[in-house]
Short mmCIF file of C-alpha atoms in Angstrom, two decimals:
data_model
loop_
_atom_site.label_atom_id
_atom_site.label_comp_id
_atom_site.label_asym_id
_atom_site.label_seq_id
_atom_site.Cartn_x
_atom_site.Cartn_y
_atom_site.Cartn_z
CA MET A 9 2.23 11.63 29.32
CA GLY A 10 2.67 12.99 25.77
CA THR A 11 4.24 11.32 22.78
CA ILE A 12 6.70 14.15 22.16
CA ARG A 13 9.53 14.26 24.57
CA ILE A 14 11.72 17.38 24.85
CA GLU A 15 14.85 17.35 26.94
CA THR A 16 17.52 19.97 27.41
CA ARG A 17 21.08 18.90 26.58
CA GLY A 18 23.03 21.90 27.87
CA ASP A 19 21.74 25.49 27.90
CA ASP A 20 21.25 25.79 24.24
CA VAL A 21 20.47 22.37 22.65
CA PHE A 22 17.16 20.54 22.88
CA LEU A 23 16.60 16.85 22.17
CA ILE A 24 13.10 16.14 20.62
CA THR A 25 12.00 12.52 20.53
CA ILE A 26 8.96 11.25 18.68
CA ASP A 27 7.72 8.50 21.23
CA ARG A 28 5.05 6.50 19.52
CA ALA A 29 7.08 3.38 18.96
CA ASP A 30 4.08 1.05 18.89
CA ARG A 31 2.96 2.79 15.53
CA ARG A 32 6.69 3.26 14.34
CA ASN A 33 6.41 6.95 15.33
CA ALA A 34 3.67 7.68 12.70
CA PHE A 35 1.74 10.86 12.95
CA ASP A 36 -1.97 10.77 13.46
CA GLU A 37 -3.94 13.99 14.12
CA PRO A 38 -3.46 14.07 17.97
CA LEU A 39 0.25 13.59 17.50
CA LEU A 40 0.37 16.30 14.75
CA ASP A 41 -1.45 18.64 17.15
CA GLU A 42 0.98 17.85 19.93
CA TRP A 43 4.05 18.19 17.66
CA VAL A 44 3.10 21.58 16.43
CA ALA A 45 2.19 22.81 19.87
CA ARG A 46 5.32 21.42 21.57
CA LEU A 47 7.66 22.85 18.97
CA ALA A 48 5.99 26.19 19.24
CA GLU A 49 6.67 26.08 22.95
CA ILE A 50 10.38 25.89 22.26
CA ALA A 51 10.76 29.18 20.38
CA PRO A 52 10.55 31.43 23.47
CA ARG A 53 13.26 29.45 25.24
CA ALA A 54 15.69 30.60 22.46
CA PRO A 55 17.46 27.29 21.64
CA ARG A 56 20.47 27.56 19.29
CA ALA A 57 20.06 23.96 18.00
CA VAL A 58 17.70 20.98 18.33
CA VAL A 59 18.12 17.32 17.62
CA ILE A 60 15.15 15.27 16.39
CA THR A 61 15.07 11.47 16.74
CA GLY A 62 12.55 8.59 17.07
CA ALA A 63 11.90 6.11 19.86
CA GLY A 64 12.35 2.46 19.30
CA ASP A 65 13.54 1.02 16.04
CA ALA A 66 12.06 3.65 13.64
CA PHE A 67 12.61 7.33 13.07
CA SER A 68 9.04 7.80 11.62
CA ALA A 69 6.67 6.04 9.27
CA GLY A 70 5.23 9.44 8.32
CA TYR A 71 1.50 10.14 8.27
CA ASP A 72 -0.58 7.30 9.95
CA VAL A 73 -2.41 5.65 7.10
CA ARG A 74 -5.42 4.92 9.41
CA GLY A 75 -6.19 8.70 9.13
CA ILE A 76 -6.60 8.51 5.26
CA ASP A 77 -10.26 8.45 4.19
CA PRO A 78 -10.94 7.94 0.49
CA ALA A 79 -14.41 9.34 1.08
CA GLN A 80 -13.29 12.62 2.55
CA ASP A 81 -14.57 15.98 1.33
CA PRO A 82 -11.94 17.07 -1.15
CA ARG A 83 -12.43 20.77 0.10
CA LEU A 84 -10.81 19.69 3.44
CA PRO A 85 -6.97 19.53 3.75
CA LEU A 86 -5.56 16.37 2.00
CA PRO A 87 -3.45 13.95 4.15
CA ASP A 88 -0.15 15.34 3.06
CA ALA A 89 -1.40 18.83 3.68
CA ARG A 90 -2.14 17.81 7.17
CA PHE A 91 1.28 16.40 7.59
CA GLU A 92 2.79 19.52 6.10
CA ARG A 93 2.05 21.11 9.53
CA ALA A 94 4.75 18.86 11.03
CA ILE A 95 7.16 19.92 8.31
CA ARG A 96 6.38 23.55 8.73
CA ALA A 97 6.93 23.36 12.52
CA VAL A 98 10.49 22.20 11.85
CA LEU A 99 11.13 24.81 9.15
CA ASP A 100 9.70 27.50 11.55
CA LEU A 101 12.04 26.62 14.36
CA PRO A 102 14.21 29.71 15.35
CA CYS A 103 17.35 27.54 15.13
CA PRO A 104 18.91 24.72 13.01
CA ALA A 105 17.52 21.15 13.43
CA VAL A 106 19.64 18.01 13.24
CA ALA A 107 17.87 14.74 12.37
CA ALA A 108 19.29 11.58 14.06
CA VAL A 109 17.55 8.99 11.95
CA ASN A 110 17.86 5.92 14.17
CA GLY A 111 15.80 3.62 12.03
CA ASP A 112 13.42 3.55 8.97
CA ALA A 113 12.09 6.89 7.62
CA PHE A 114 9.23 6.35 5.25
CA GLY A 115 7.02 8.70 3.41
CA GLY A 116 6.39 11.82 5.45
CA GLY A 117 8.99 10.50 7.86
CA LEU A 118 11.64 10.91 5.30
CA ASP A 119 10.39 14.30 4.36
CA LEU A 120 10.52 15.36 8.00
CA ALA A 121 14.03 14.11 8.33
CA LEU A 122 15.17 15.91 5.21
CA ALA A 123 13.40 19.12 6.32
CA CYS A 124 16.02 19.28 9.13
CA ASP A 125 19.13 21.25 8.38
CA LEU A 126 21.45 18.23 8.75
CA CYS A 127 20.59 14.60 8.58
CA LEU A 128 22.57 11.76 10.32
CA VAL A 129 21.34 8.20 9.61
CA ALA A 130 22.12 4.88 11.22
CA PRO A 131 23.59 2.37 8.75
CA ASP A 132 20.72 -0.08 8.80
CA ALA A 133 18.00 2.51 8.37
CA LYS A 134 15.80 2.31 5.22
CA LEU A 135 14.52 5.51 3.56
CA ALA A 136 11.50 5.26 1.21
CA MET A 137 8.84 7.40 -0.39
CA THR A 138 5.81 5.17 -0.48
CA PRO A 139 2.75 7.21 -1.65
CA CYS A 140 2.49 5.34 -4.99
CA ARG A 141 2.42 1.99 -3.07
CA LEU A 142 -0.75 3.21 -1.34
CA GLY A 143 -2.31 4.98 -4.28
CA LEU A 144 -1.57 8.62 -3.22
CA VAL A 145 0.02 11.59 -4.92
CA TYR A 146 2.37 13.46 -2.69
CA SER A 147 2.17 17.23 -2.34
CA ALA A 148 4.09 19.63 -4.63
CA ASP A 149 5.91 21.21 -1.65
CA GLY A 150 6.95 17.74 -0.48
CA VAL A 151 8.23 16.64 -3.84
CA ALA A 152 10.16 19.87 -4.31
CA ARG A 153 11.97 19.28 -0.93
CA LEU A 154 12.78 15.74 -1.83
CA VAL A 155 14.05 16.83 -5.32
CA SER A 156 16.15 19.55 -3.60
CA ARG A 157 17.71 17.13 -1.20
CA LEU A 158 17.92 13.81 -3.28
CA GLY A 159 18.33 15.25 -6.78
CA ALA A 160 15.74 14.80 -9.48
CA ALA A 161 16.78 11.31 -10.67
CA LEU A 162 16.88 9.68 -7.34
CA ALA A 163 13.64 11.44 -6.11
CA ARG A 164 11.86 10.21 -9.20
CA ARG A 165 13.03 6.66 -8.71
CA MET A 166 12.08 6.61 -5.02
CA PHE A 167 8.62 8.03 -5.70
CA LEU A 168 7.84 5.89 -8.72
CA THR A 169 9.12 2.60 -7.38
CA ALA A 170 8.34 3.09 -3.70
CA LEU A 171 11.46 0.97 -3.00
CA PRO A 172 13.69 1.93 -0.17
CA ILE A 173 17.28 2.95 -0.38
CA ASP A 174 19.85 2.42 2.33
CA ALA A 175 21.89 5.03 4.25
CA ALA A 176 24.96 4.49 2.15
CA GLU A 177 23.09 5.29 -1.05
CA ALA A 178 21.44 8.37 0.44
CA ALA A 179 24.94 9.62 1.57
CA ARG A 180 26.40 9.08 -1.86
CA ALA A 181 23.56 11.18 -3.31
CA GLY A 182 24.34 13.94 -0.72
CA ALA A 183 20.81 13.55 0.86
CA VAL A 184 22.31 12.83 4.25
CA GLU A 185 25.54 14.17 5.75
CA ILE A 186 26.78 11.35 8.03
CA VAL A 187 26.21 7.60 8.40
CA GLU A 188 26.94 6.84 12.03
CA PRO A 189 26.80 3.44 13.89
CA LYS A 190 23.43 3.32 15.81
CA ASP A 191 24.93 3.45 19.29
CA ALA A 192 27.05 6.52 18.34
CA LEU A 193 24.32 8.35 16.26
CA LEU A 194 22.69 10.37 18.97
CA PRO A 195 25.94 11.53 20.69
CA ARG A 196 27.27 12.53 17.27
CA ALA A 197 24.12 14.40 16.49
CA LEU A 198 24.13 16.23 19.84
CA GLY A 199 27.83 17.05 19.37
CA ILE A 200 27.04 18.60 15.97
CA ALA A 201 24.20 20.48 17.57
CA SER A 202 26.46 21.80 20.34
CA ARG A 203 29.00 22.96 17.72
CA ILE A 204 26.24 24.86 15.87
CA ALA A 205 25.15 26.40 19.17
CA SER A 206 28.62 27.60 19.82
CA ASN A 207 28.68 29.76 16.61
CA ALA A 208 27.23 33.26 16.29
CA PRO A 209 23.34 33.09 16.61
CA LEU A 210 22.63 35.89 14.17
CA ALA A 211 24.97 34.45 11.55
CA VAL A 212 23.55 30.91 11.97
CA ARG A 213 19.96 32.15 11.73
CA GLY A 214 20.72 34.36 8.76
CA THR A 215 22.59 31.57 6.91
CA ARG A 216 19.79 29.07 7.58
CA THR A 217 17.14 31.41 6.24
CA THR A 218 19.28 32.09 3.17
CA VAL A 219 19.74 28.27 2.42
CA GLU A 220 15.99 27.69 2.90
CA ALA A 221 15.10 30.56 0.56
CA VAL A 222 17.38 29.13 -2.17
CA GLU A 223 16.21 25.47 -1.65
CA GLY A 224 12.52 26.59 -1.76
CA ALA A 225 12.92 28.17 -5.16
CA ILE A 226 11.32 25.11 -6.97
CA ALA A 227 8.06 25.20 -4.98
CA ARG A 228 7.81 29.04 -5.19
CA SER A 229 8.18 28.85 -8.95
CA LEU A 230 4.95 26.87 -9.37
CA SER A 231 2.13 28.96 -10.75
CA THR A 232 -1.34 29.08 -9.27
CA GLU A 233 -2.63 27.20 -12.21
CA THR A 234 -0.05 24.50 -11.85
CA ARG A 235 -0.78 24.07 -8.14
CA ALA A 236 -4.44 23.71 -8.89
CA LEU A 237 -3.75 21.09 -11.46
CA LEU A 238 -1.55 19.18 -9.00
CA ARG A 239 -4.18 19.40 -6.27
CA ASP A 240 -6.79 17.89 -8.77
CA LEU A 241 -4.43 15.05 -9.45
CA ARG A 242 -4.03 14.32 -5.68
CA ILE A 243 -7.82 14.42 -5.16
CA LEU A 244 -8.24 12.02 -8.09
CA ALA A 245 -5.88 9.55 -6.47
CA LEU A 246 -7.46 10.15 -2.98
CA GLN A 247 -10.92 9.25 -4.36
CA SER A 248 -9.77 6.18 -6.38
CA ASP A 249 -10.58 2.53 -5.87
CA ASP A 250 -6.84 1.96 -6.02
CA LEU A 251 -6.32 3.96 -2.86
CA LYS A 252 -8.96 1.71 -1.15
CA GLU A 253 -7.02 -1.22 -2.34
CA GLY A 254 -3.63 0.26 -1.22
CA LEU A 255 -4.93 0.77 2.24
CA ALA A 256 -6.54 -2.68 2.42
CA ALA A 257 -3.34 -4.24 1.24
CA PHE A 258 -1.34 -2.39 3.76
CA ALA A 259 -3.64 -3.41 6.66
CA GLU A 260 -3.60 -6.99 5.46
CA LYS A 261 0.17 -7.05 4.88
CA ARG A 262 -0.15 -8.24 1.30
CA PRO A 263 0.81 -6.89 -2.20
CA PRO A 264 -1.77 -4.56 -3.59
CA ARG A 265 -3.69 -5.37 -6.74
CA PHE A 266 -4.19 -2.02 -8.50
CA ARG A 267 -6.52 -1.55 -11.48
CA GLY A 268 -5.95 2.03 -12.39
CA GLU A 269 -9.51 3.01 -11.29
#
């Protein structure tokens, strides 16, 4: 049995559940492969809306830190570049996606939730961008998405402090649309998806593409030289002793002792 469950809710709405609750729905390489393949299978079935949620008490902890290797060849895709496949699979869906954030969304998990067209969050969910706590530099495309949804000031604070915000603050910032009690979260998300599905498909598709094009302007404005510089900074962090310490501290559930090396 796979770790991505897809159910039909009516003729035009699909419910997608990340079902790896024992790892807080974190994405390792097998799950990334399954996620991309399963979402690609949806397109020929012509859904008009999908809802994405997580099993258990978390939405997603993002990229599984056990897949991060400080000794990796820098010519290979970096960890966040590997997770970008999950984000791209959502953006490439032929219909709007509604995130039902039933619990914590950290790192790439928050990126995934905010890559959806609409985001509903349970009141007790915590949202955090944690790369600096591990010793990583997040991708330029990911930072651009977070700046677009959170605003530059809040995105900067979340990245630099790695401290979580609650659903209420995210809603005040306009990053999420609705804060809904946990037992009502999924029905509300499915109801919104059904409403989207009832609208004119061509108009919905065209509007969604237009919004994505406007939101993507920050990332598209980066020059080739800037992207190369940003990749060099990510590689520097990936190969640092600080990353080894961050991963060790995470595994040992203790505060990291970074030295800037």
